[in-house]
Short mmCIF file of C-alpha atoms and ligand atoms in Angstrom, two decimals:
data_model
loop_
_atom_site.label_atom_id
_atom_site.label_comp_id
_atom_site.label_asym_id
_atom_site.label_seq_id
_atom_site.Cartn_x
_atom_site.Cartn_y
_atom_site.Cartn_z
CA MET M 1 141.20 -52.34 -60.43
CA ARG M 2 143.83 -54.75 -62.16
CA PRO M 3 145.96 -57.24 -59.70
CA LEU M 4 148.83 -55.94 -59.43
CA LYS M 5 147.81 -52.29 -58.93
CA ALA M 6 145.41 -53.13 -56.23
CA LEU M 7 148.43 -54.71 -54.86
CA PHE M 8 150.01 -51.53 -54.67
CA LYS M 9 147.36 -49.86 -53.80
CA ILE M 10 147.43 -51.90 -50.79
CA LEU M 11 151.48 -51.84 -50.20
CA MET M 12 151.47 -47.89 -50.36
CA ILE M 13 148.23 -47.90 -47.84
CA ALA M 14 149.92 -50.19 -45.66
CA GLY M 15 153.32 -47.99 -45.55
CA VAL M 16 155.19 -51.09 -46.33
CA VAL M 17 156.77 -49.67 -49.02
CA LEU M 18 157.99 -47.02 -46.16
CA ALA M 19 158.57 -50.05 -42.99
CA PRO M 20 163.11 -49.10 -42.95
CA PHE M 21 162.32 -45.34 -41.54
CA ALA M 22 159.53 -46.65 -39.47
CA SER M 23 161.20 -45.83 -36.37
CA ALA M 24 162.33 -42.12 -36.63
CA SER M 25 161.85 -40.48 -33.74
CA SER M 26 161.03 -36.60 -33.07
CA GLY M 27 165.08 -36.21 -31.98
CA SER M 28 166.42 -37.84 -34.89
CA ILE M 29 164.62 -36.33 -37.59
CA ARG M 30 166.13 -32.77 -36.51
CA MET M 31 169.41 -34.06 -35.81
CA MET M 32 169.35 -35.67 -39.54
CA PRO M 33 170.97 -34.05 -42.77
CA LEU M 34 168.44 -32.62 -44.91
CA GLU M 35 170.10 -34.73 -47.80
CA LYS M 36 168.59 -37.90 -45.65
CA TRP M 37 165.51 -37.06 -44.30
CA LEU M 38 164.09 -35.37 -47.94
CA PRO M 39 164.20 -38.70 -49.84
CA GLN M 40 162.37 -39.69 -46.45
CA GLN M 41 159.90 -37.13 -45.80
CA GLU M 42 159.15 -37.30 -49.20
CA GLN M 43 158.36 -41.37 -48.79
CA ILE M 44 155.80 -40.22 -46.51
CA SER M 45 154.38 -37.06 -47.85
CA VAL M 46 153.38 -39.33 -51.11
CA LYS M 47 151.69 -42.19 -48.59
CA ASN M 48 150.33 -39.25 -46.15
CA LEU M 49 148.63 -37.64 -48.99
CA LEU M 50 147.26 -40.78 -50.70
CA ARG M 51 145.53 -42.06 -47.82
CA ASN M 52 143.47 -38.66 -48.16
CA ILE M 53 141.48 -38.94 -51.61
CA SER M 54 138.87 -40.97 -52.26
CA PRO M 55 138.99 -42.29 -48.25
CA ALA M 56 136.95 -45.44 -46.93
CA GLY M 57 133.29 -43.62 -46.17
CA THR M 58 134.37 -40.99 -49.11
CA ALA M 59 132.90 -41.18 -52.33
CA LYS M 60 135.81 -41.85 -55.19
CA GLY M 61 137.83 -39.42 -55.62
CA ALA M 62 137.28 -36.74 -53.20
CA VAL M 63 140.08 -35.54 -51.58
CA VAL M 64 139.81 -34.52 -47.44
CA ALA M 65 141.97 -31.35 -46.45
CA SER M 66 142.32 -33.50 -43.32
CA PRO M 67 141.02 -36.55 -41.80
CA SER M 68 140.39 -34.44 -39.16
CA ARG M 69 135.95 -34.42 -38.84
CA GLN M 70 136.48 -32.77 -35.55
CA ASN M 71 138.31 -29.42 -33.93
CA PRO M 72 138.76 -28.83 -36.60
CA ASP M 73 135.79 -30.66 -38.94
CA TYR M 74 138.44 -30.69 -42.15
CA TRP M 75 136.58 -33.27 -43.55
CA TYR M 76 135.51 -31.72 -46.86
CA HIS M 77 135.91 -31.23 -50.57
CA TRP M 78 137.55 -27.99 -51.11
CA VAL M 79 137.52 -27.60 -54.44
CA ARG M 80 140.97 -25.21 -54.50
CA ASP M 81 142.37 -27.57 -51.96
CA ALA M 82 141.62 -30.97 -53.88
CA ALA M 83 143.19 -28.76 -56.94
CA LEU M 84 146.19 -28.34 -55.71
CA VAL M 85 146.49 -31.86 -54.12
CA MET M 86 145.61 -33.09 -57.52
CA SER M 87 148.51 -31.34 -59.95
CA VAL M 88 151.22 -33.46 -57.57
CA ILE M 89 149.40 -36.19 -58.53
CA VAL M 90 149.87 -35.37 -62.63
CA ASP M 91 153.61 -34.61 -61.28
CA GLN M 92 153.56 -37.72 -59.64
CA PHE M 93 152.57 -39.63 -62.47
CA SER M 94 155.13 -38.15 -65.24
CA MET M 95 157.63 -38.78 -62.77
CA THR M 96 157.40 -42.33 -62.79
CA SER M 97 158.33 -44.58 -65.34
CA VAL M 98 156.88 -47.98 -63.33
CA PRO M 99 153.46 -49.35 -65.39
CA GLU M 100 151.66 -50.44 -62.32
CA LYS M 101 152.21 -46.63 -60.35
CA LYS M 102 151.34 -44.79 -63.29
CA ALA M 103 148.03 -47.11 -63.82
CA TYR M 104 147.08 -46.07 -60.45
CA TYR M 105 147.88 -42.45 -60.59
CA MET M 106 145.66 -42.85 -63.81
CA ASP M 107 143.00 -43.82 -61.89
CA LEU M 108 142.74 -41.56 -59.18
CA MET M 109 142.91 -38.30 -61.52
CA TRP M 110 139.40 -39.82 -63.57
CA ASP M 111 138.08 -40.21 -59.44
CA TYR M 112 138.83 -36.18 -59.14
CA THR M 113 136.84 -35.67 -62.69
CA GLU M 114 134.25 -37.42 -62.24
CA PHE M 115 133.88 -36.35 -58.83
CA SER M 116 134.59 -32.95 -60.15
CA ARG M 117 132.08 -33.24 -62.96
CA LEU M 118 129.27 -34.21 -60.03
CA ASN M 119 130.20 -30.73 -58.06
CA GLN M 120 130.17 -28.86 -61.33
CA MET M 121 126.54 -30.47 -62.24
CA THR M 122 125.07 -30.22 -58.10
CA PRO M 123 122.60 -27.20 -57.29
CA THR M 124 124.95 -24.95 -54.78
CA PRO M 125 124.13 -22.28 -52.15
CA SER M 126 126.27 -19.20 -54.12
CA GLY M 127 125.48 -20.76 -57.79
CA GLY M 128 127.62 -21.59 -59.73
CA PRO M 129 131.42 -23.58 -59.30
CA GLY M 130 133.20 -20.79 -56.80
CA GLU M 131 131.83 -22.34 -54.46
CA PRO M 132 134.57 -23.48 -52.28
CA LYS M 133 133.72 -27.56 -50.59
CA PHE M 134 131.57 -30.26 -50.63
CA HIS M 135 131.12 -32.80 -48.04
CA VAL M 136 132.37 -36.20 -48.74
CA ASP M 137 129.47 -37.71 -50.76
CA GLY M 138 129.74 -35.28 -53.01
CA THR M 139 126.51 -33.43 -52.30
CA PRO M 140 126.72 -29.45 -51.79
CA PHE M 141 127.42 -28.22 -48.17
CA VAL M 142 124.53 -25.66 -47.51
CA GLY M 143 125.44 -24.16 -44.40
CA PRO M 144 127.01 -20.32 -43.17
CA TRP M 145 130.72 -19.45 -45.22
CA GLY M 146 132.45 -17.08 -46.56
CA ARG M 147 130.93 -17.84 -50.76
CA PRO M 148 131.59 -17.58 -53.61
CA GLN M 149 135.90 -18.52 -53.73
CA ASN M 150 136.63 -17.77 -57.17
CA ASP M 151 140.09 -19.31 -57.43
CA GLY M 152 138.73 -22.20 -56.89
CA PRO M 153 137.67 -23.31 -60.31
CA ALA M 154 140.74 -21.75 -62.19
CA LEU M 155 142.53 -24.34 -59.86
CA ARG M 156 139.95 -26.30 -60.49
CA ALA M 157 141.25 -25.99 -64.66
CA LEU M 158 144.59 -25.47 -64.89
CA THR M 159 145.26 -28.75 -62.89
CA LEU M 160 142.50 -30.72 -65.28
CA MET M 161 144.51 -28.93 -67.78
CA LYS M 162 147.50 -30.38 -66.78
CA PHE M 163 146.03 -33.87 -67.15
CA ALA M 164 144.19 -33.19 -70.17
CA ARG M 165 147.52 -32.89 -71.78
CA ILE M 166 149.12 -36.43 -71.02
CA LEU M 167 145.68 -37.61 -72.75
CA ILE M 168 146.69 -35.68 -75.23
CA SER M 169 149.90 -36.72 -76.13
CA GLU M 170 148.33 -40.57 -75.71
CA SER M 171 145.45 -39.46 -78.12
CA LYS M 172 142.91 -40.46 -75.78
CA THR M 173 139.97 -39.19 -78.29
CA GLU M 174 136.84 -39.88 -76.57
CA ASP M 175 138.31 -38.69 -72.79
CA ILE M 176 139.18 -35.52 -74.12
CA ARG M 177 136.37 -34.39 -74.98
CA ARG M 178 135.09 -35.57 -71.44
CA ILE M 179 137.61 -33.46 -69.16
CA SER M 180 137.68 -30.12 -72.40
CA SER M 181 133.65 -29.51 -71.43
CA MET M 182 134.47 -29.37 -67.62
CA ILE M 183 137.71 -27.16 -68.87
CA LYS M 184 135.83 -25.02 -70.88
CA TYR M 185 132.58 -24.92 -67.97
CA ASP M 186 135.19 -23.32 -65.58
CA LEU M 187 137.21 -20.99 -67.73
CA GLU M 188 133.65 -20.09 -69.05
CA PHE M 189 132.80 -18.97 -66.04
CA VAL M 190 136.28 -17.66 -64.48
CA SER M 191 135.81 -15.34 -68.17
CA HIS M 192 132.73 -14.04 -67.21
CA HIS M 193 132.65 -13.79 -63.35
CA TRP M 194 136.50 -12.07 -62.53
CA ARG M 195 135.46 -8.76 -61.44
CA GLU M 196 133.21 -9.84 -59.14
CA ALA M 197 133.92 -9.80 -55.37
CA CYS M 198 134.36 -12.71 -53.80
CA PHE M 199 136.29 -14.64 -50.42
CA ASP M 200 139.84 -14.78 -50.28
CA LEU M 201 141.42 -17.93 -50.45
CA TRP M 202 141.60 -18.03 -46.35
CA GLU M 203 137.30 -17.49 -46.60
CA GLU M 204 137.57 -14.48 -44.51
CA ILE M 205 137.53 -11.21 -47.29
CA LYS M 206 134.93 -11.12 -49.12
CA GLY M 207 136.59 -8.42 -52.18
CA HIS M 208 139.21 -8.39 -54.67
CA HIS M 209 141.94 -10.30 -54.59
CA PHE M 210 145.67 -10.99 -55.97
CA TYR M 211 145.97 -14.11 -55.19
CA THR M 212 142.60 -14.99 -57.10
CA LEU M 213 143.36 -12.89 -59.57
CA ILE M 214 146.76 -14.06 -60.45
CA VAL M 215 145.62 -17.86 -60.82
CA GLN M 216 142.14 -17.09 -62.71
CA HIS M 217 144.70 -14.73 -64.95
CA GLN M 218 146.77 -17.81 -65.57
CA SER M 219 143.78 -20.56 -65.82
CA LEU M 220 142.52 -17.67 -69.06
CA VAL M 221 146.30 -17.67 -70.20
CA GLU M 222 146.14 -21.84 -70.47
CA GLY M 223 143.04 -21.81 -71.35
CA SER M 224 143.06 -20.43 -74.27
CA SER M 225 146.22 -21.98 -75.79
CA TYR M 226 144.34 -24.95 -75.01
CA LEU M 227 141.50 -24.44 -76.83
CA SER M 228 143.10 -23.35 -79.64
CA LEU M 229 144.89 -26.40 -79.93
CA LEU M 230 141.64 -28.04 -79.91
CA GLY M 231 140.80 -25.44 -82.62
CA ASP M 232 137.85 -23.28 -80.53
CA ASN M 233 139.11 -20.52 -81.45
CA GLY M 234 135.97 -18.02 -80.64
CA ALA M 235 136.70 -18.88 -76.97
CA ALA M 236 140.43 -18.87 -77.33
CA GLU M 237 140.68 -15.96 -78.79
CA TRP M 238 137.58 -14.30 -75.57
CA TYR M 239 140.04 -15.80 -72.74
CA ARG M 240 142.64 -14.23 -74.43
CA LYS M 241 141.22 -10.58 -74.06
CA GLN M 242 139.65 -11.32 -70.12
CA ALA M 243 143.32 -12.72 -69.21
CA GLU M 244 144.57 -9.33 -71.09
CA GLU M 245 142.41 -7.16 -68.45
CA ILE M 246 142.81 -9.29 -65.82
CA LYS M 247 146.70 -8.13 -66.09
CA GLY M 248 145.07 -4.32 -65.86
CA GLU M 249 143.76 -5.13 -62.12
CA LEU M 250 146.78 -6.97 -61.32
CA ASN M 251 148.83 -4.19 -61.28
CA LYS M 252 147.01 -2.22 -59.28
CA PHE M 253 147.86 -4.13 -56.48
CA TRP M 254 151.62 -2.90 -56.19
CA ASP M 255 151.47 -0.43 -53.13
CA ASN M 256 154.75 1.61 -54.62
CA GLU M 257 154.96 3.24 -51.62
CA ARG M 258 155.46 0.52 -49.04
CA ALA M 259 157.07 -1.43 -51.63
CA VAL M 260 154.77 -3.87 -51.91
CA ILE M 261 151.89 -6.27 -53.55
CA VAL M 262 148.93 -6.53 -51.69
CA SER M 263 146.16 -8.55 -51.56
CA THR M 264 142.61 -7.51 -51.35
CA ARG M 265 141.20 -4.19 -52.71
CA ASN M 266 137.80 -2.97 -52.65
CA ARG M 267 136.38 -5.10 -49.36
CA VAL M 268 133.49 -5.24 -49.32
CA GLY M 269 133.03 -7.45 -46.13
CA GLY M 270 134.43 -10.95 -44.40
CA ILE M 271 137.00 -9.77 -41.30
CA ASP M 272 138.16 -6.17 -41.26
CA TYR M 273 141.38 -6.18 -39.07
CA LYS M 274 143.64 -6.70 -41.73
CA LYS M 275 145.28 -3.66 -41.33
CA SER M 276 148.56 -4.38 -42.76
CA ASN M 277 147.36 -5.77 -46.56
CA LEU M 278 150.70 -8.06 -45.98
CA ASP M 279 149.69 -11.36 -46.91
CA SER M 280 151.44 -14.87 -47.98
CA SER M 281 149.46 -15.29 -50.27
CA VAL M 282 150.57 -13.72 -52.83
CA LEU M 283 153.32 -15.09 -52.72
CA LEU M 284 151.31 -18.32 -53.01
CA GLY M 285 149.82 -17.09 -56.41
CA VAL M 286 152.78 -16.51 -57.55
CA LEU M 287 153.54 -19.57 -56.33
CA HIS M 288 150.98 -21.15 -58.22
CA ALA M 289 150.36 -19.93 -60.98
CA GLY M 290 153.55 -21.44 -62.28
CA VAL M 291 154.63 -19.54 -65.71
CA SER M 292 153.75 -16.47 -66.12
CA ASP M 293 154.00 -13.89 -67.70
CA ILE M 294 152.66 -11.35 -64.46
CA PHE M 295 154.24 -11.10 -61.96
CA SER M 296 157.15 -13.72 -62.59
CA VAL M 297 159.41 -15.18 -59.60
CA ASP M 298 162.37 -12.78 -60.81
CA ASP M 299 159.81 -9.70 -60.80
CA PRO M 300 161.83 -7.05 -58.16
CA LYS M 301 157.76 -6.39 -57.11
CA VAL M 302 157.47 -9.69 -56.09
CA GLN M 303 160.59 -9.63 -54.31
CA SER M 304 160.49 -7.21 -52.47
CA THR M 305 156.74 -8.11 -50.79
CA VAL M 306 158.63 -11.80 -50.10
CA LEU M 307 161.32 -10.14 -48.06
CA LYS M 308 158.82 -7.86 -46.55
CA LEU M 309 157.17 -11.00 -45.46
CA LYS M 310 159.99 -12.22 -43.89
CA GLN M 311 160.91 -9.85 -42.13
CA THR M 312 157.99 -8.91 -40.74
CA PHE M 313 157.32 -12.69 -40.02
CA ARG M 314 160.84 -13.35 -38.85
CA THR M 315 160.35 -10.75 -35.62
CA LEU M 316 156.58 -11.80 -35.16
CA TYR M 317 156.86 -15.26 -34.18
CA SER M 318 159.18 -16.04 -30.48
CA ILE M 319 159.95 -19.31 -32.59
CA ASN M 320 162.00 -17.65 -34.94
CA GLN M 321 163.87 -16.09 -32.56
CA SER M 322 166.04 -19.19 -32.20
CA GLY M 323 166.38 -22.70 -33.79
CA PRO M 324 166.96 -22.55 -38.08
CA SER M 325 168.31 -19.35 -40.11
CA ALA M 326 164.79 -19.61 -41.92
CA ALA M 327 161.94 -17.85 -40.27
CA ALA M 328 158.81 -19.94 -39.95
CA ILE M 329 156.28 -17.70 -42.25
CA GLY M 330 152.06 -17.35 -41.51
CA ARG M 331 149.46 -16.55 -42.91
CA TYR M 332 149.00 -12.50 -42.46
CA PRO M 333 150.82 -10.22 -39.03
CA GLU M 334 146.97 -9.80 -37.37
CA ASP M 335 145.74 -13.75 -38.23
CA LYS M 336 143.83 -14.82 -35.57
CA TYR M 337 142.77 -18.87 -36.76
CA ASP M 338 144.82 -20.24 -34.72
CA GLY M 339 144.02 -23.78 -36.06
CA TYR M 340 140.62 -24.52 -34.15
CA SER M 341 139.23 -20.53 -33.70
CA SER M 342 139.28 -17.59 -34.88
CA ALA M 343 139.53 -16.13 -31.40
CA GLY M 344 143.18 -17.03 -31.05
CA GLU M 345 146.48 -15.92 -31.90
CA GLY M 346 147.69 -17.14 -35.52
CA ASN M 347 150.59 -19.15 -36.55
CA PRO M 348 153.33 -19.66 -39.12
CA TRP M 349 151.71 -22.58 -41.36
CA ILE M 350 153.59 -25.15 -42.78
CA LEU M 351 152.40 -24.86 -46.55
CA ILE M 352 153.56 -21.26 -46.20
CA THR M 353 157.00 -21.71 -45.13
CA ASN M 354 157.10 -25.00 -47.73
CA GLY M 355 156.39 -22.25 -49.79
CA PHE M 356 159.48 -20.30 -49.15
CA ALA M 357 161.62 -22.65 -50.15
CA GLU M 358 159.81 -23.18 -52.87
CA TYR M 359 160.51 -20.09 -54.64
CA PHE M 360 163.96 -18.89 -53.43
CA TYR M 361 164.34 -22.35 -55.77
CA ARG M 362 161.98 -21.73 -58.41
CA LEU M 363 163.92 -17.67 -58.47
CA SER M 364 167.25 -19.69 -58.46
CA ARG M 365 166.72 -21.94 -61.43
CA THR M 366 164.87 -19.31 -63.22
CA TYR M 367 167.85 -17.29 -62.95
CA LEU M 368 170.01 -19.62 -64.01
CA GLN M 369 167.35 -20.05 -67.61
CA ARG M 370 168.00 -16.28 -67.89
CA LYS M 371 171.27 -16.54 -67.14
CA ARG M 372 171.77 -12.83 -65.42
CA ILE M 373 170.17 -11.27 -62.65
CA ILE M 374 168.55 -7.86 -62.62
CA VAL M 375 169.55 -5.29 -60.05
CA THR M 376 166.67 -2.54 -59.40
CA PRO M 377 166.38 -0.28 -56.65
CA ALA M 378 162.82 -2.08 -55.39
CA ASN M 379 164.72 -5.43 -55.42
CA LYS M 380 168.55 -4.40 -53.63
CA PRO M 381 166.71 -5.08 -50.73
CA PHE M 382 165.85 -8.46 -51.01
CA PHE M 383 169.45 -9.25 -52.46
CA LYS M 384 170.54 -6.92 -49.12
CA ASP M 385 169.12 -9.23 -46.10
CA LEU M 386 170.38 -12.06 -48.21
CA GLY M 387 174.19 -10.89 -47.74
CA PHE M 388 174.90 -9.45 -51.08
CA ASP M 389 175.07 -5.84 -50.94
CA LEU M 390 174.66 -4.61 -54.89
CA THR M 391 174.94 -2.09 -57.13
CA VAL M 392 171.83 -0.92 -59.72
CA GLY M 393 172.60 -2.53 -63.15
CA VAL M 394 172.93 -6.16 -64.26
CA ILE M 395 174.61 -9.48 -63.69
CA ASP M 396 175.38 -12.13 -65.90
CA GLN M 397 176.91 -15.75 -65.55
CA SER M 398 179.87 -14.50 -66.32
CA ASP M 399 180.46 -12.72 -62.98
CA ARG M 400 181.62 -14.31 -60.71
CA ARG M 401 179.51 -13.33 -58.24
CA PHE M 402 176.30 -14.39 -60.23
CA SER M 403 177.16 -18.85 -58.81
CA GLY M 404 177.48 -17.02 -55.51
CA LEU M 405 173.94 -15.71 -55.82
CA ILE M 406 172.54 -18.62 -57.06
CA GLU M 407 174.13 -20.92 -54.71
CA ARG M 408 173.16 -18.72 -51.32
CA LEU M 409 169.44 -18.48 -53.18
CA GLN M 410 168.96 -22.57 -52.81
CA SER M 411 171.11 -22.82 -49.77
CA GLU M 412 167.90 -19.92 -47.97
CA GLY M 413 165.75 -22.41 -49.74
CA ASP M 414 167.21 -25.16 -47.72
CA GLU M 415 166.42 -23.32 -44.32
CA TYR M 416 163.52 -23.76 -44.70
CA LEU M 417 162.90 -27.46 -45.21
CA VAL M 418 165.28 -27.16 -42.82
CA ARG M 419 162.76 -25.17 -40.43
CA VAL M 420 159.76 -27.13 -41.20
CA LYS M 421 161.47 -30.60 -40.51
CA TYR M 422 162.51 -28.79 -37.29
CA HIS M 423 159.37 -28.44 -35.78
CA ILE M 424 157.04 -31.91 -37.43
CA ASP M 425 156.19 -34.50 -35.98
CA SER M 426 158.91 -37.65 -36.09
CA ASP M 427 156.11 -39.53 -37.67
CA GLY M 428 157.16 -37.13 -40.15
CA GLN M 429 152.52 -36.27 -39.89
CA MET M 430 152.43 -32.52 -40.69
CA SER M 431 149.99 -30.85 -39.38
CA GLU M 432 148.38 -27.20 -40.93
CA GLN M 433 150.04 -24.70 -38.34
CA MET M 434 153.44 -24.51 -36.00
CA ASN M 435 152.55 -22.84 -32.78
CA ARG M 436 153.93 -19.63 -32.78
CA TRP M 437 155.58 -19.76 -29.15
CA SER M 438 156.62 -23.57 -29.16
CA GLY M 439 156.62 -24.88 -32.51
CA TYR M 440 154.93 -27.38 -31.53
CA LEU M 441 151.79 -28.91 -34.89
CA GLN M 442 148.75 -27.86 -34.44
CA GLY M 443 145.28 -26.64 -35.87
CA ALA M 444 144.36 -30.00 -38.87
CA ARG M 445 146.82 -32.87 -38.67
CA ASP M 446 147.83 -34.82 -42.23
CA LEU M 447 146.62 -31.20 -43.99
CA THR M 448 146.56 -32.76 -47.51
CA TRP M 449 148.20 -29.29 -48.43
CA SER M 450 151.26 -29.49 -46.15
CA TYR M 451 152.22 -32.55 -48.22
CA ALA M 452 151.02 -30.88 -51.37
CA SER M 453 153.77 -28.13 -50.83
CA PHE M 454 156.47 -29.81 -49.99
CA LEU M 455 156.27 -32.28 -52.62
CA THR M 456 155.92 -29.09 -54.42
CA ALA M 457 159.17 -27.36 -52.86
CA LEU M 458 161.03 -30.75 -53.35
CA GLN M 459 160.23 -30.80 -57.03
CA SER M 460 161.41 -27.55 -57.63
CA ARG M 461 165.32 -27.89 -56.00
CA LEU M 462 167.87 -28.28 -57.73
C1 LIG U 1 137.96 -21.61 -41.33
C2 LIG U 1 138.35 -21.19 -42.48
O1 LIG U 1 139.19 -22.60 -42.86
C3 LIG U 1 139.49 -20.37 -41.90
O2 LIG U 1 140.99 -19.98 -42.78
C4 LIG U 1 139.51 -19.01 -41.66
O3 LIG U 1 140.65 -18.21 -40.97
C5 LIG U 1 138.17 -19.54 -40.32
N1 LIG U 1 137.35 -20.95 -40.87
C6 LIG U 1 137.80 -18.40 -39.64
O4 LIG U 1 136.78 -18.23 -40.54
C1 LIG U 2 141.71 -22.78 -44.34
C2 LIG U 2 142.45 -22.46 -45.07
O1 LIG U 2 142.61 -21.32 -44.93
C3 LIG U 2 141.83 -22.63 -46.84
O2 LIG U 2 142.44 -21.98 -47.53
C4 LIG U 2 141.42 -23.90 -46.88
O3 LIG U 2 141.30 -24.43 -47.94
C5 LIG U 2 140.52 -24.81 -45.47
N1 LIG U 2 141.57 -24.37 -44.00
C6 LIG U 2 141.10 -26.05 -45.79
O4 LIG U 2 142.54 -26.86 -45.81
#
């Protein structure tokens, strides 16, 4: 490491960069205006997230889900969490123009890439890249677990492609070759195995999942254009065809009677008590797929599902009966995982509540780009819930209701961040969950994915 870069790393990790904020208290965070809190929490989130990449005692490139080593033990490299976190690192690289920071983030990306290559090459219990988690030294976790989880390779391919596009823009031929073989390894797996049942992102149900399929779909869509860019037209065509077929499967998740996109079909194993089949993972799938040509943020089916989730969690959790106007959101209503054991009571999650903020920000951006809002019978109740009683039809940007709606969507997004701000620790620490009765944080502390979700939400804010 070059001296400047090393110094930067030490400063980041020592928190010197954050010294002015060191004395915030819970009360003061709660009272702080949102605009003041956001940049402060941004710095804290970046710093705490970085602390969980290659921390002492792990192999380079390992991303621990949380520093918590017991109750719960999250001291592992989860393929899913790591991909979502490293996608944020690529964003950080792109957003900064400070050469030392760029070099530092570039190093992290390579560390992650090399660690992932090791994961890909290691024989695992599930026998392929759907293995959910690895020890921090890169050896596979072989104990009993819900495996495979086939969203992992799709998410990893998406992050590696995002990284590779930077390398392409810099014409790093040798590096591109190295990373492309890894991307193709994951995409080959996805394109040949997406029909198989696997465990969901919550590691609980074996079957076909909306979340898994939509990120798989996106990885193949992007993979197809990536490979044609590299001149590998055979693979590009095969991925495109598979993506098209996944689309057909995804459409089957829409339950017209209940007006929701359900989370799982064809369950073959795992927990059996998620009777509602209503799950925030559907929204996370839409967000993690990025700009998708199916189930985009402004799809009335997605909006209808978001409304159902909002209404369900608003009444389910006691903390939502007071405090900020937006509800803290959980995984699914029947959830029993309390962050320590599955014999407990489910709670709202920080990364999901942040996800709701991101959703409303992205929806308002999408409408601004499209310059119009289409109201259908399926999304009419969604707008009604936001205080807009609209008739079916088109509202274009010259309509005075257009800007009112845009503003309303943005303030709705803000409200979810205000909700998170209301419950997090005085030092900006974000655990996995917020207790549904008291609002206090619980479950794995410093959950890396919680910070990543805050940063992507913030990035979507106008
Ligand atoms: C830990 C998993 O990560 C969590 O998602 C799950 O709810 C519990 N184990 C119970 O299976
Ligand atoms: C439990 C969550 O359900 C799962 O999605 C996540 O990968 C692990 N915890 C690690 O954060």
